[in-house]
Short mmCIF file of C-alpha atoms in Angstrom, two decimals:
data_model
loop_
_atom_site.label_atom_id
_atom_site.label_comp_id
_atom_site.label_asym_id
_atom_site.label_seq_id
_atom_site.Cartn_x
_atom_site.Cartn_y
_atom_site.Cartn_z
CA UNK A 886 -44.53 -13.83 -105.48
CA UNK A 887 -47.53 -11.90 -107.32
CA UNK A 888 -46.16 -9.59 -110.40
CA UNK A 889 -45.93 -5.92 -109.46
CA UNK A 890 -46.94 -3.03 -111.64
CA UNK A 891 -46.66 0.81 -110.86
CA UNK A 892 -49.46 2.11 -109.05
CA UNK A 893 -51.24 4.52 -110.82
CA UNK A 894 -49.74 4.03 -113.93
CA UNK A 895 -51.48 7.11 -115.70
CA UNK A 896 -50.43 9.19 -113.14
CA UNK A 897 -46.76 8.26 -112.99
CA UNK A 898 -46.60 9.20 -116.70
CA UNK A 899 -48.20 12.50 -115.82
CA UNK A 900 -45.28 12.96 -113.38
CA UNK A 901 -42.63 12.04 -116.06
CA UNK A 902 -44.25 14.63 -118.29
CA UNK A 903 -44.49 17.52 -115.52
CA UNK A 904 -40.98 16.71 -114.41
CA UNK A 905 -39.43 16.58 -117.97
CA UNK A 906 -41.22 19.90 -118.83
CA UNK A 907 -40.14 21.61 -115.85
CA UNK A 908 -36.51 20.75 -116.13
CA UNK A 909 -34.26 23.90 -116.90
CA UNK A 910 -34.55 27.21 -115.45
CA UNK A 911 -36.54 28.37 -112.64
CA UNK A 912 -39.67 29.51 -111.88
CA UNK A 913 -40.90 26.18 -113.27
CA UNK A 914 -38.95 23.84 -111.41
CA UNK A 915 -39.71 21.70 -108.56
CA UNK A 916 -38.18 22.41 -105.10
CA UNK A 917 -37.65 19.99 -102.31
CA UNK A 918 -37.49 21.19 -98.63
CA UNK A 919 -34.63 20.84 -96.05
CA UNK A 920 -35.36 20.02 -92.48
CA UNK A 921 -35.34 23.69 -91.31
CA UNK A 922 -38.49 24.31 -93.64
CA UNK A 923 -36.32 26.35 -96.36
CA UNK A 924 -36.39 25.24 -99.85
CA UNK A 925 -33.28 23.08 -100.84
CA UNK A 926 -32.77 25.24 -103.68
CA UNK A 927 -32.16 28.46 -101.54
CA UNK A 928 -30.00 26.11 -98.88
CA UNK A 929 -26.66 26.81 -100.69
CA UNK A 930 -27.43 30.09 -102.19
CA UNK A 931 -24.89 32.87 -102.20
CA UNK A 932 -25.74 36.03 -99.65
CA UNK A 933 -26.65 39.09 -101.49
CA UNK A 934 -26.99 42.74 -100.74
CA UNK A 935 -28.12 45.83 -102.61
CA UNK A 936 -29.84 49.24 -101.88
CA UNK A 937 -33.64 48.48 -101.65
CA UNK A 938 -34.73 52.02 -101.63
CA UNK A 939 -34.65 54.40 -104.46
CA UNK A 940 -31.25 55.88 -105.67
CA UNK A 941 -30.49 59.31 -105.42
CA UNK A 942 -30.09 61.71 -102.46
CA UNK A 943 -33.00 61.14 -99.47
CA UNK A 944 -33.25 61.34 -96.08
CA UNK A 945 -33.49 57.42 -95.49
CA UNK A 946 -31.90 54.77 -97.44
CA UNK A 947 -32.53 50.95 -97.11
CA UNK A 948 -29.55 48.38 -97.74
CA UNK A 949 -31.00 44.96 -97.65
CA UNK A 950 -28.84 41.50 -96.97
CA UNK A 951 -30.00 38.22 -97.91
CA UNK A 952 -28.81 34.68 -97.49
CA UNK A 953 -27.09 32.47 -95.19
CA UNK A 954 -24.43 34.73 -94.29
CA UNK A 955 -26.58 37.76 -93.10
CA UNK A 956 -25.73 36.92 -89.60
CA UNK A 957 -21.92 37.52 -90.39
CA UNK A 958 -22.74 40.87 -92.42
CA UNK A 959 -24.53 41.90 -89.14
CA UNK A 960 -22.11 41.05 -86.69
CA UNK A 961 -19.35 42.60 -88.73
CA UNK A 962 -21.01 45.65 -89.79
CA UNK A 963 -23.13 46.58 -86.54
CA UNK A 964 -20.78 45.36 -83.88
CA UNK A 965 -22.92 42.52 -82.35
CA UNK A 966 -20.04 39.94 -81.17
CA UNK A 967 -22.37 37.36 -79.55
CA UNK A 968 -26.07 37.50 -79.62
CA UNK A 969 -28.23 38.79 -82.27
CA UNK A 970 -30.49 41.25 -81.71
CA UNK A 971 -34.41 40.43 -81.13
CA UNK A 972 -35.92 39.30 -84.52
CA UNK A 973 -37.86 42.43 -86.22
CA UNK A 974 -36.92 44.92 -83.69
CA UNK A 975 -35.29 48.41 -84.85
CA UNK A 976 -32.07 49.19 -82.93
CA UNK A 977 -29.72 52.08 -83.26
CA UNK A 978 -26.42 51.01 -84.32
CA UNK A 979 -22.97 52.50 -85.39
CA UNK A 980 -22.32 50.91 -88.81
CA UNK A 981 -18.53 50.16 -89.32
CA UNK A 982 -16.38 49.26 -91.83
CA UNK A 983 -15.20 45.38 -90.96
CA UNK A 984 -11.40 46.13 -92.55
CA UNK A 985 -10.60 49.35 -90.76
CA UNK A 986 -13.56 49.70 -88.06
CA UNK A 987 -14.12 52.98 -89.34
CA UNK A 988 -17.54 54.58 -88.60
CA UNK A 989 -19.49 55.05 -91.53
CA UNK A 990 -23.14 56.06 -90.05
CA UNK A 991 -25.35 55.66 -87.43
CA UNK A 992 -28.63 53.96 -88.43
CA UNK A 993 -30.99 51.53 -87.53
CA UNK A 994 -30.45 47.64 -88.44
CA UNK A 995 -33.25 45.05 -88.24
CA UNK A 996 -32.74 41.19 -88.18
CA UNK A 997 -35.16 38.96 -89.99
CA UNK A 998 -34.26 35.20 -89.40
CA UNK A 999 -35.57 32.43 -91.78
CA UNK A 1000 -38.21 31.75 -92.80
CA UNK A 1001 -40.20 34.91 -91.63
CA UNK A 1002 -38.28 37.22 -93.86
CA UNK A 1003 -39.12 38.77 -97.20
CA UNK A 1004 -37.02 36.39 -99.15
CA UNK A 1005 -37.65 33.39 -96.75
CA UNK A 1006 -34.01 33.33 -96.01
CA UNK A 1007 -31.95 34.95 -93.07
CA UNK A 1008 -31.99 38.82 -93.86
CA UNK A 1009 -30.65 41.99 -92.52
CA UNK A 1010 -31.90 45.62 -93.32
CA UNK A 1011 -29.53 48.73 -92.70
CA UNK A 1012 -31.76 51.68 -92.54
CA UNK A 1013 -29.05 54.68 -92.95
CA UNK A 1014 -28.62 58.01 -94.22
CA UNK A 1015 -29.39 58.36 -97.81
CA UNK A 1016 -26.37 60.36 -99.32
CA UNK A 1017 -24.45 58.97 -102.15
CA UNK A 1018 -21.23 58.85 -100.30
CA UNK A 1019 -22.95 57.14 -97.22
CA UNK A 1020 -24.89 54.58 -99.49
CA UNK A 1021 -21.46 54.03 -101.46
CA UNK A 1022 -19.62 53.31 -98.15
CA UNK A 1023 -21.91 50.78 -96.87
CA UNK A 1024 -22.08 48.77 -100.03
CA UNK A 1025 -18.46 48.82 -100.12
CA UNK A 1026 -18.02 47.69 -96.69
CA UNK A 1027 -20.74 44.71 -97.42
CA UNK A 1028 -18.70 43.79 -100.43
CA UNK A 1029 -15.72 43.19 -98.20
CA UNK A 1030 -17.49 40.78 -95.99
CA UNK A 1031 -16.72 37.03 -96.88
CA UNK A 1032 -19.63 35.25 -98.57
CA UNK A 1033 -21.51 38.24 -99.92
CA UNK A 1034 -21.92 39.41 -103.33
CA UNK A 1035 -23.97 42.34 -104.96
CA UNK A 1036 -27.66 41.12 -105.94
CA UNK A 1037 -28.75 40.97 -109.24
CA UNK A 1038 -31.79 42.76 -110.70
CA UNK A 1039 -34.96 41.14 -109.14
CA UNK A 1040 -33.00 38.71 -107.29
CA UNK A 1041 -34.60 39.22 -103.86
CA UNK A 1042 -38.01 38.65 -105.25
CA UNK A 1043 -37.02 35.77 -107.00
CA UNK A 1044 -35.64 34.02 -103.89
CA UNK A 1045 -39.12 35.11 -102.34
CA UNK A 1046 -40.83 33.14 -105.22
CA UNK A 1047 -38.50 30.33 -104.73
CA UNK A 1048 -39.31 30.10 -101.09
CA UNK A 1049 -42.69 30.10 -101.74
CA UNK A 1050 -43.42 33.49 -100.34
CA UNK A 1051 -44.95 34.84 -103.42
CA UNK A 1052 -46.75 33.21 -106.58
CA UNK A 1053 -45.67 34.57 -109.84
CA UNK A 1054 -48.96 36.76 -110.20
CA UNK A 1055 -48.22 38.34 -106.70
CA UNK A 1056 -44.38 38.82 -108.14
CA UNK A 1057 -45.78 40.52 -111.07
CA UNK A 1058 -48.23 42.90 -109.06
CA UNK A 1059 -45.20 43.80 -106.82
CA UNK A 1060 -43.53 44.92 -109.94
CA UNK A 1061 -46.41 46.76 -111.42
CA UNK A 1062 -46.90 48.50 -108.06
CA UNK A 1063 -43.46 49.79 -107.99
CA UNK A 1064 -44.11 51.14 -111.49
CA UNK A 1065 -47.76 52.38 -110.80
CA UNK A 1066 -47.87 56.33 -111.95
CA UNK A 1067 -51.46 56.47 -111.33
CA UNK A 1068 -54.25 55.91 -108.62
CA UNK A 1069 -55.75 53.33 -110.82
CA UNK A 1070 -52.78 51.41 -111.33
CA UNK A 1071 -51.78 51.44 -107.94
CA UNK A 1072 -55.17 49.73 -106.72
CA UNK A 1073 -54.84 47.26 -109.39
CA UNK A 1074 -51.33 46.20 -108.72
CA UNK A 1075 -52.18 46.14 -105.00
CA UNK A 1076 -55.05 44.07 -105.58
CA UNK A 1077 -52.81 41.72 -107.71
CA UNK A 1078 -50.09 41.69 -105.24
CA UNK A 1079 -52.43 41.03 -102.31
CA UNK A 1080 -52.79 37.41 -104.03
CA UNK A 1081 -56.61 37.84 -105.32
CA UNK A 1082 -55.87 36.79 -108.92
CA UNK A 1083 -53.47 34.16 -107.85
CA UNK A 1084 -56.14 32.73 -105.61
CA UNK A 1085 -58.62 32.58 -108.61
CA UNK A 1086 -56.26 30.63 -110.79
CA UNK A 1087 -54.99 28.29 -108.28
CA UNK A 1088 -58.53 27.49 -107.43
CA UNK A 1089 -58.99 26.66 -110.92
CA UNK A 1090 -55.53 24.78 -111.23
CA UNK A 1091 -57.02 22.80 -107.98
CA UNK A 1092 -60.16 21.92 -109.50
CA UNK A 1093 -58.73 20.65 -112.81
CA UNK A 1094 -56.00 18.66 -110.71
CA UNK A 1095 -59.12 17.03 -109.22
CA UNK A 1096 -60.46 16.15 -112.29
CA UNK A 1097 -57.29 14.82 -113.68
CA UNK A 1098 -56.84 12.61 -110.64
CA UNK A 1099 -60.33 11.31 -111.18
CA UNK A 1100 -59.69 10.54 -114.91
CA UNK A 1101 -56.57 8.67 -114.28
CA UNK A 1102 -57.81 6.97 -111.69
CA UNK A 1103 -60.81 5.71 -113.85
CA UNK A 1104 -58.30 4.66 -116.66
CA UNK A 1105 -56.02 2.58 -114.19
CA UNK A 1106 -58.34 1.10 -111.75
CA UNK A 1107 -62.00 1.06 -113.23
CA UNK A 1108 -61.42 -2.50 -114.64
CA UNK A 1109 -60.93 -3.49 -110.83
CA UNK A 1110 -63.97 -1.99 -109.62
CA UNK A 1111 -62.30 0.30 -107.13
CA UNK A 1112 -63.88 3.55 -108.81
CA UNK A 1113 -67.25 4.73 -107.69
CA UNK A 1114 -69.87 5.23 -110.30
CA UNK A 1115 -70.48 8.58 -111.61
CA UNK A 1116 -66.63 9.74 -111.39
CA UNK A 1117 -66.65 10.88 -115.09
CA UNK A 1118 -70.04 12.21 -115.24
CA UNK A 1119 -68.85 14.68 -112.18
CA UNK A 1120 -65.58 15.16 -113.92
CA UNK A 1121 -67.65 16.33 -117.28
CA UNK A 1122 -69.65 18.75 -115.10
CA UNK A 1123 -66.51 20.52 -113.67
CA UNK A 1124 -64.50 20.56 -116.85
CA UNK A 1125 -67.53 22.25 -118.81
CA UNK A 1126 -67.81 24.96 -115.79
CA UNK A 1127 -64.35 25.62 -115.58
CA UNK A 1128 -64.16 26.02 -119.50
CA UNK A 1129 -67.05 28.35 -119.12
CA UNK A 1130 -65.56 30.50 -116.34
CA UNK A 1131 -62.10 30.58 -118.12
CA UNK A 1132 -63.99 31.69 -121.08
CA UNK A 1133 -65.64 34.58 -119.39
CA UNK A 1134 -62.51 35.80 -117.82
CA UNK A 1135 -61.02 36.00 -121.34
CA UNK A 1136 -63.94 38.21 -122.60
CA UNK A 1137 -62.70 41.41 -120.53
CA UNK A 1138 -62.02 43.54 -123.64
CA UNK A 1139 -58.61 43.77 -122.34
CA UNK A 1140 -59.19 46.24 -119.36
CA UNK A 1141 -56.85 45.18 -117.04
CA UNK A 1142 -53.89 45.05 -119.52
CA UNK A 1143 -54.92 48.76 -120.85
CA UNK A 1144 -54.94 50.09 -117.55
CA UNK A 1145 -51.34 48.59 -116.77
CA UNK A 1146 -49.96 49.73 -120.13
CA UNK A 1147 -52.11 53.10 -120.46
CA UNK A 1148 -55.18 53.76 -122.86
CA UNK A 1149 -54.18 54.65 -126.24
CA UNK A 1150 -56.15 57.92 -127.39
CA UNK A 1151 -55.40 59.39 -130.71
CA UNK A 1152 -56.29 62.76 -131.86
CA UNK A 1153 -56.86 62.38 -135.50
CA UNK A 1154 -58.83 64.95 -138.27
CA UNK A 1155 -58.08 67.13 -141.19
CA UNK A 1156 -55.32 69.65 -140.96
CA UNK A 1157 -55.81 73.14 -139.20
CA UNK A 1158 -58.73 71.68 -137.20
CA UNK A 1159 -56.73 72.49 -134.09
CA UNK A 1160 -55.58 68.71 -133.18
CA UNK A 1161 -51.97 70.22 -131.49
CA UNK A 1162 -53.84 72.91 -129.72
CA UNK A 1163 -55.94 70.28 -128.09
CA UNK A 1164 -52.79 68.18 -127.19
CA UNK A 1165 -51.25 71.20 -125.66
CA UNK A 1166 -54.35 71.97 -123.57
CA UNK A 1167 -54.67 68.48 -122.15
CA UNK A 1168 -51.02 68.07 -121.31
CA UNK A 1169 -50.76 71.64 -120.10
CA UNK A 1170 -47.47 72.37 -122.11
CA UNK A 1171 -46.52 73.39 -125.56
CA UNK A 1172 -45.71 69.64 -126.47
CA UNK A 1173 -46.54 70.24 -130.18
CA UNK A 1174 -46.01 73.17 -132.46
CA UNK A 1175 -49.25 75.05 -133.13
CA UNK A 1176 -49.20 77.05 -136.55
CA UNK A 1177 -51.95 78.29 -139.10
CA UNK A 1178 -49.73 76.57 -141.81
CA UNK A 1179 -51.58 73.47 -143.00
CA UNK A 1180 -49.23 70.19 -142.55
CA UNK A 1181 -47.24 71.32 -139.64
CA UNK A 1182 -47.46 68.05 -137.68
CA UNK A 1183 -45.78 65.36 -139.73
CA UNK A 1184 -44.76 62.78 -137.18
CA UNK A 1185 -46.85 61.24 -134.12
CA UNK A 1186 -46.31 63.57 -130.97
CA UNK A 1187 -46.88 61.38 -127.87
CA UNK A 1188 -47.29 62.42 -124.24
CA UNK A 1189 -48.36 60.24 -121.16
CA UNK A 1190 -51.17 61.64 -119.20
CA UNK A 1191 -52.75 61.05 -115.63
CA UNK A 1192 -56.63 61.53 -116.46
CA UNK A 1193 -58.20 61.11 -113.09
CA UNK A 1194 -56.07 58.53 -111.97
CA UNK A 1195 -55.98 56.67 -115.32
CA UNK A 1196 -53.04 56.38 -117.36
CA UNK A 1197 -53.34 57.62 -120.73
CA UNK A 1198 -50.87 57.65 -123.75
CA UNK A 1199 -51.87 60.55 -126.02
CA UNK A 1200 -51.22 60.92 -129.29
CA UNK A 1201 -51.22 63.90 -132.03
CA UNK A 1202 -51.19 62.90 -135.56
CA UNK A 1203 -50.64 64.50 -138.91
CA UNK A 1204 -53.67 66.19 -140.80
CA UNK A 1205 -55.48 63.67 -142.80
CA UNK A 1206 -55.29 64.91 -146.44
CA UNK A 1207 -54.06 64.05 -149.73
CA UNK A 1208 -50.57 65.40 -150.38
CA UNK A 1209 -47.85 65.56 -152.94
CA UNK A 1210 -45.06 65.87 -150.13
CA UNK A 1211 -43.62 62.61 -149.48
CA UNK A 1212 -42.89 63.50 -145.77
CA UNK A 1213 -46.40 64.57 -145.25
CA UNK A 1214 -47.77 61.39 -146.99
CA UNK A 1215 -45.43 59.25 -144.41
CA UNK A 1216 -47.08 61.21 -141.65
CA UNK A 1217 -50.55 60.55 -142.97
CA UNK A 1218 -49.84 56.98 -143.16
CA UNK A 1219 -48.66 56.96 -139.67
CA UNK A 1220 -51.54 58.64 -138.63
CA UNK A 1221 -54.07 56.39 -140.10
CA UNK A 1222 -51.76 53.46 -138.73
CA UNK A 1223 -52.14 54.82 -134.84
CA UNK A 1224 -56.12 55.30 -135.50
CA UNK A 1225 -56.35 51.62 -136.33
CA UNK A 1226 -54.32 50.71 -133.00
CA UNK A 1227 -56.24 53.32 -130.80
CA UNK A 1228 -58.41 52.52 -127.93
CA UNK A 1229 -60.27 55.80 -128.16
CA UNK A 1230 -59.92 58.26 -131.25
CA UNK A 1231 -60.56 62.03 -130.50
CA UNK A 1232 -61.94 63.07 -134.13
CA UNK A 1233 -61.20 66.83 -134.16
CA UNK A 1234 -63.16 69.11 -136.68
CA UNK A 1235 -63.20 72.85 -137.41
CA UNK A 1236 -66.74 73.80 -136.23
CA UNK A 1237 -66.26 76.89 -138.17
CA UNK A 1238 -66.52 75.18 -141.54
CA UNK A 1239 -69.84 75.23 -143.35
CA UNK A 1240 -70.94 72.02 -142.56
CA UNK A 1241 -69.37 69.21 -140.33
CA UNK A 1242 -71.28 66.22 -140.97
CA UNK A 1243 -69.87 63.10 -142.22
CA UNK A 1244 -72.34 62.57 -145.09
CA UNK A 1245 -70.83 66.22 -146.58
CA UNK A 1246 -67.54 65.12 -146.82
CA UNK A 1247 -66.06 67.83 -144.81
CA UNK A 1248 -64.88 65.16 -142.13
CA UNK A 1249 -61.79 63.94 -143.97
CA UNK A 1250 -61.95 60.60 -142.95
CA UNK A 1251 -65.55 59.06 -142.20
CA UNK A 1252 -64.01 55.67 -141.04
CA UNK A 1253 -62.94 57.27 -138.19
CA UNK A 1254 -66.52 57.90 -136.91
CA UNK A 1255 -66.79 54.09 -137.32
CA UNK A 1256 -64.05 53.28 -135.00
CA UNK A 1257 -64.98 50.83 -132.07
CA UNK A 1258 -64.67 53.96 -129.81
CA UNK A 1259 -64.49 57.63 -130.71
CA UNK A 1260 -65.57 61.12 -129.71
CA UNK A 1261 -66.46 63.80 -132.10
CA UNK A 1262 -64.75 67.21 -130.93
CA UNK A 1263 -65.97 70.40 -132.64
CA UNK A 1264 -63.27 72.98 -132.16
CA UNK A 1265 -63.11 76.68 -132.73
CA UNK A 1266 -66.42 77.26 -130.95
CA UNK A 1267 -65.50 81.00 -130.38
CA UNK A 1268 -65.79 81.74 -134.10
CA UNK A 1269 -69.34 80.54 -134.24
CA UNK A 1270 -72.14 83.14 -134.21
CA UNK A 1271 -75.34 82.21 -132.17
CA UNK A 1272 -77.35 81.48 -135.29
CA UNK A 1273 -74.81 79.04 -136.60
CA UNK A 1274 -74.50 77.18 -133.44
CA UNK A 1275 -78.17 76.79 -133.38
CA UNK A 1276 -77.97 75.66 -137.06
CA UNK A 1277 -75.04 73.08 -136.15
CA UNK A 1278 -77.10 71.58 -133.12
CA UNK A 1279 -79.82 70.80 -135.42
CA UNK A 1280 -77.88 69.16 -137.79
CA UNK A 1281 -76.26 67.14 -135.11
CA UNK A 1282 -79.44 66.07 -133.61
CA UNK A 1283 -80.66 65.02 -137.18
CA UNK A 1284 -77.73 62.28 -137.37
CA UNK A 1285 -78.43 58.89 -136.20
CA UNK A 1286 -75.59 56.74 -134.74
CA UNK A 1287 -73.05 59.71 -134.39
CA UNK A 1288 -70.53 59.21 -131.57
CA UNK A 1289 -70.47 61.81 -128.44
CA UNK A 1290 -70.10 65.04 -129.63
CA UNK A 1291 -68.28 68.14 -127.70
CA UNK A 1292 -68.22 71.60 -129.02
CA UNK A 1293 -65.13 73.44 -127.41
CA UNK A 1294 -62.81 76.21 -128.16
CA UNK A 1295 -58.94 75.43 -127.54
CA UNK A 1296 -58.63 79.47 -127.73
CA UNK A 1297 -61.10 80.51 -125.08
CA UNK A 1298 -61.38 76.95 -123.12
CA UNK A 1299 -64.75 77.09 -123.75
CA UNK A 1300 -66.48 73.27 -123.39
CA UNK A 1301 -63.28 71.96 -122.31
CA UNK A 1302 -64.42 70.97 -118.46
CA UNK A 1303 -67.24 69.11 -120.13
CA UNK A 1304 -65.14 67.87 -122.61
CA UNK A 1305 -62.61 66.33 -120.03
CA UNK A 1306 -65.54 64.86 -118.07
CA UNK A 1307 -66.64 62.76 -121.19
CA UNK A 1308 -63.24 61.79 -121.95
CA UNK A 1309 -62.39 60.61 -118.34
CA UNK A 1310 -65.64 58.56 -118.44
CA UNK A 1311 -64.89 57.01 -121.74
CA UNK A 1312 -61.21 56.06 -120.39
CA UNK A 1313 -62.78 54.67 -116.98
CA UNK A 1314 -65.01 52.41 -119.28
CA UNK A 1315 -61.97 51.23 -121.12
CA UNK A 1316 -60.17 50.31 -117.94
CA UNK A 1317 -63.08 49.19 -115.77
CA UNK A 1318 -62.94 50.17 -111.77
CA UNK A 1319 -59.95 47.92 -110.42
CA UNK A 1320 -61.59 47.92 -106.76
CA UNK A 1321 -64.83 46.19 -107.93
CA UNK A 1322 -65.53 42.90 -109.85
CA UNK A 1323 -63.82 39.96 -110.32
CA UNK A 1324 -60.09 40.42 -110.75
CA UNK A 1325 -59.04 41.26 -114.36
CA UNK A 1326 -56.12 39.90 -116.75
CA UNK A 1327 -53.10 42.22 -116.23
CA UNK A 1328 -50.51 40.79 -118.48
CA UNK A 1329 -50.48 39.41 -122.15
CA UNK A 1330 -48.44 36.17 -120.79
CA UNK A 1331 -51.83 35.39 -118.69
CA UNK A 1332 -54.25 35.62 -121.54
CA UNK A 1333 -51.95 33.55 -123.66
CA UNK A 1334 -51.62 30.70 -121.11
CA UNK A 1335 -55.53 30.73 -120.44
CA UNK A 1336 -56.31 30.50 -123.96
CA UNK A 1337 -54.30 27.40 -124.42
CA UNK A 1338 -55.94 26.05 -121.04
CA UNK A 1339 -59.41 26.59 -122.55
CA UNK A 1340 -58.06 25.13 -125.82
CA UNK A 1341 -57.03 21.89 -123.58
CA UNK A 1342 -60.39 21.81 -121.99
CA UNK A 1343 -62.18 21.63 -125.55
CA UNK A 1344 -59.63 18.76 -126.33
CA UNK A 1345 -61.11 16.59 -123.21
CA UNK A 1346 -64.68 17.31 -124.47
CA UNK A 1347 -63.72 16.42 -128.17
CA UNK A 1348 -62.21 13.10 -127.09
CA UNK A 1349 -64.23 12.28 -123.94
CA UNK A 1350 -66.33 9.43 -125.79
CA UNK A 1351 -63.63 8.06 -128.16
CA UNK A 1352 -60.26 8.32 -126.28
CA UNK A 1353 -60.15 8.83 -122.72
CA UNK A 1354 -56.14 8.98 -122.58
CA UNK A 1355 -56.55 11.81 -125.08
CA UNK A 1356 -59.25 13.42 -123.24
CA UNK A 1357 -56.85 13.13 -120.02
CA UNK A 1358 -54.05 14.59 -121.92
CA UNK A 1359 -56.15 17.84 -122.54
CA UNK A 1360 -56.87 18.14 -118.88
CA UNK A 1361 -53.30 17.77 -117.78
CA UNK A 1362 -52.18 20.17 -120.64
CA UNK A 1363 -54.83 22.75 -118.94
CA UNK A 1364 -53.26 22.02 -115.32
CA UNK A 1365 -49.98 22.63 -116.96
CA UNK A 1366 -50.98 26.07 -118.53
CA UNK A 1367 -52.43 27.35 -115.11
CA UNK A 1368 -49.51 26.15 -113.49
CA UNK A 1369 -47.18 28.23 -115.88
CA UNK A 1370 -49.20 31.50 -114.64
CA UNK A 1371 -48.89 30.83 -110.85
CA UNK A 1372 -45.33 29.33 -111.38
CA UNK A 1373 -46.72 26.18 -109.50
CA UNK A 1374 -45.93 23.03 -111.90
CA UNK A 1375 -45.97 19.65 -109.95
CA UNK A 1376 -47.34 16.32 -110.26
CA UNK A 1377 -47.29 15.42 -106.71
CA UNK A 1378 -50.24 17.37 -105.87
CA UNK A 1379 -51.83 15.07 -108.36
CA UNK A 1380 -50.61 11.92 -106.68
CA UNK A 1381 -51.92 13.32 -103.29
CA UNK A 1382 -55.31 13.58 -104.75
CA UNK A 1383 -55.55 10.24 -105.91
CA UNK A 1384 -54.59 8.73 -102.44
CA UNK A 1385 -57.04 10.96 -100.73
CA UNK A 1386 -60.14 10.48 -102.69
CA UNK A 1387 -59.61 6.83 -103.39
CA UNK A 1388 -58.85 4.15 -100.93
CA UNK A 1389 -56.45 2.51 -103.56
CA UNK A 1390 -54.17 0.14 -101.68
CA UNK A 1391 -55.46 0.65 -98.25
#
């Protein structure tokens, strides 16, 4: 008998490496399938229930049930003794307590048999009236049905991911959509939830898996002359192109992350320049104390704004000056720290001063104007005579490299409309338009894995001519990094490519 050796030894090593890496908690474990198409990981899962609509009084509340005992819950609660209702059809039924047969409410029931449901399991929805007493009674009644338990936070979505209904990026997009507070956030989250970002990463992953399969095949079978010429050259081109695409994707100036969490806008400047007045004008409420006494603001005052559909976290800070007061000095330190962390700084200056140019020393912290993005806001324009306005305009025109300047009055609202237009434009530039262009990074986790992916591809380039096994390991690490973003980490796909692209063992 001829001696036997494992087919695709390198791929076998990849499979062992991936399975070892993926052991432990989901979402990175591999799921096998049962005969009915549902993942084996969900076949023996508990049946869960929870209020899926918002808490509090409302016209309609939705209670969702998901799991193998969903049909039992539907029969017990809605009086279906034999046949279940047609799938995805709303029926008006009396909702009863299975213990006492008391009618709890009259509402709509919907039956979603697996796998055509949100979670991929048998699911039921009860659309009931949204009063707290009704919701509580229905939930308590469901708790009495054998095999049902209350759902944990995010458990429905977790099961949808495990069933392959959603990728990790889509799950994150769903979470962002639920928490979206502005129009731009909604658009970005909806775009990610639709799978656009996940498809981009999956395309990169598929291309890398093909590269890895070809490299592994070359390592295992090149001596048997079963591999066609030029395979590695094509891998070189693909890896180089992918590395360039990923690096361009990373150079997005964090627009997606900034849009998701909010643009950090900091108001800074000297004492009594009108910083707190500007904060109150922008948020349209007395969020900060306004006083003619210098140094009134000593801590950072924050407020969240929706600026034309874009999220802004606006911070008022202590006036920048030297002080012997320990509390005020701490406030100034915090103000400088916020300026360093800011995406956009509004440098507020009293335009009534003799001169407002940075080279005269009137601006208390010239380094603010050297920040990567700032606006110079000249407040108290209502106190300026016409001649002084003309002189100020001449002075400002003579300064090169000065950021955008706006003359306003928080007292009379003069110039505020034009200032808001410039501020909105600056914030929009920082966030980008979520509807156009390639999908952007929205999570710090994505950025970290993509950076590891790019570094792993650089490892391939580094060892390509000296140690092909180490070069292949670089591609494998890159595949794993992308898989951690999408939640799909597996070795079977690489094996499939091997046998599809090469007629090995035919």
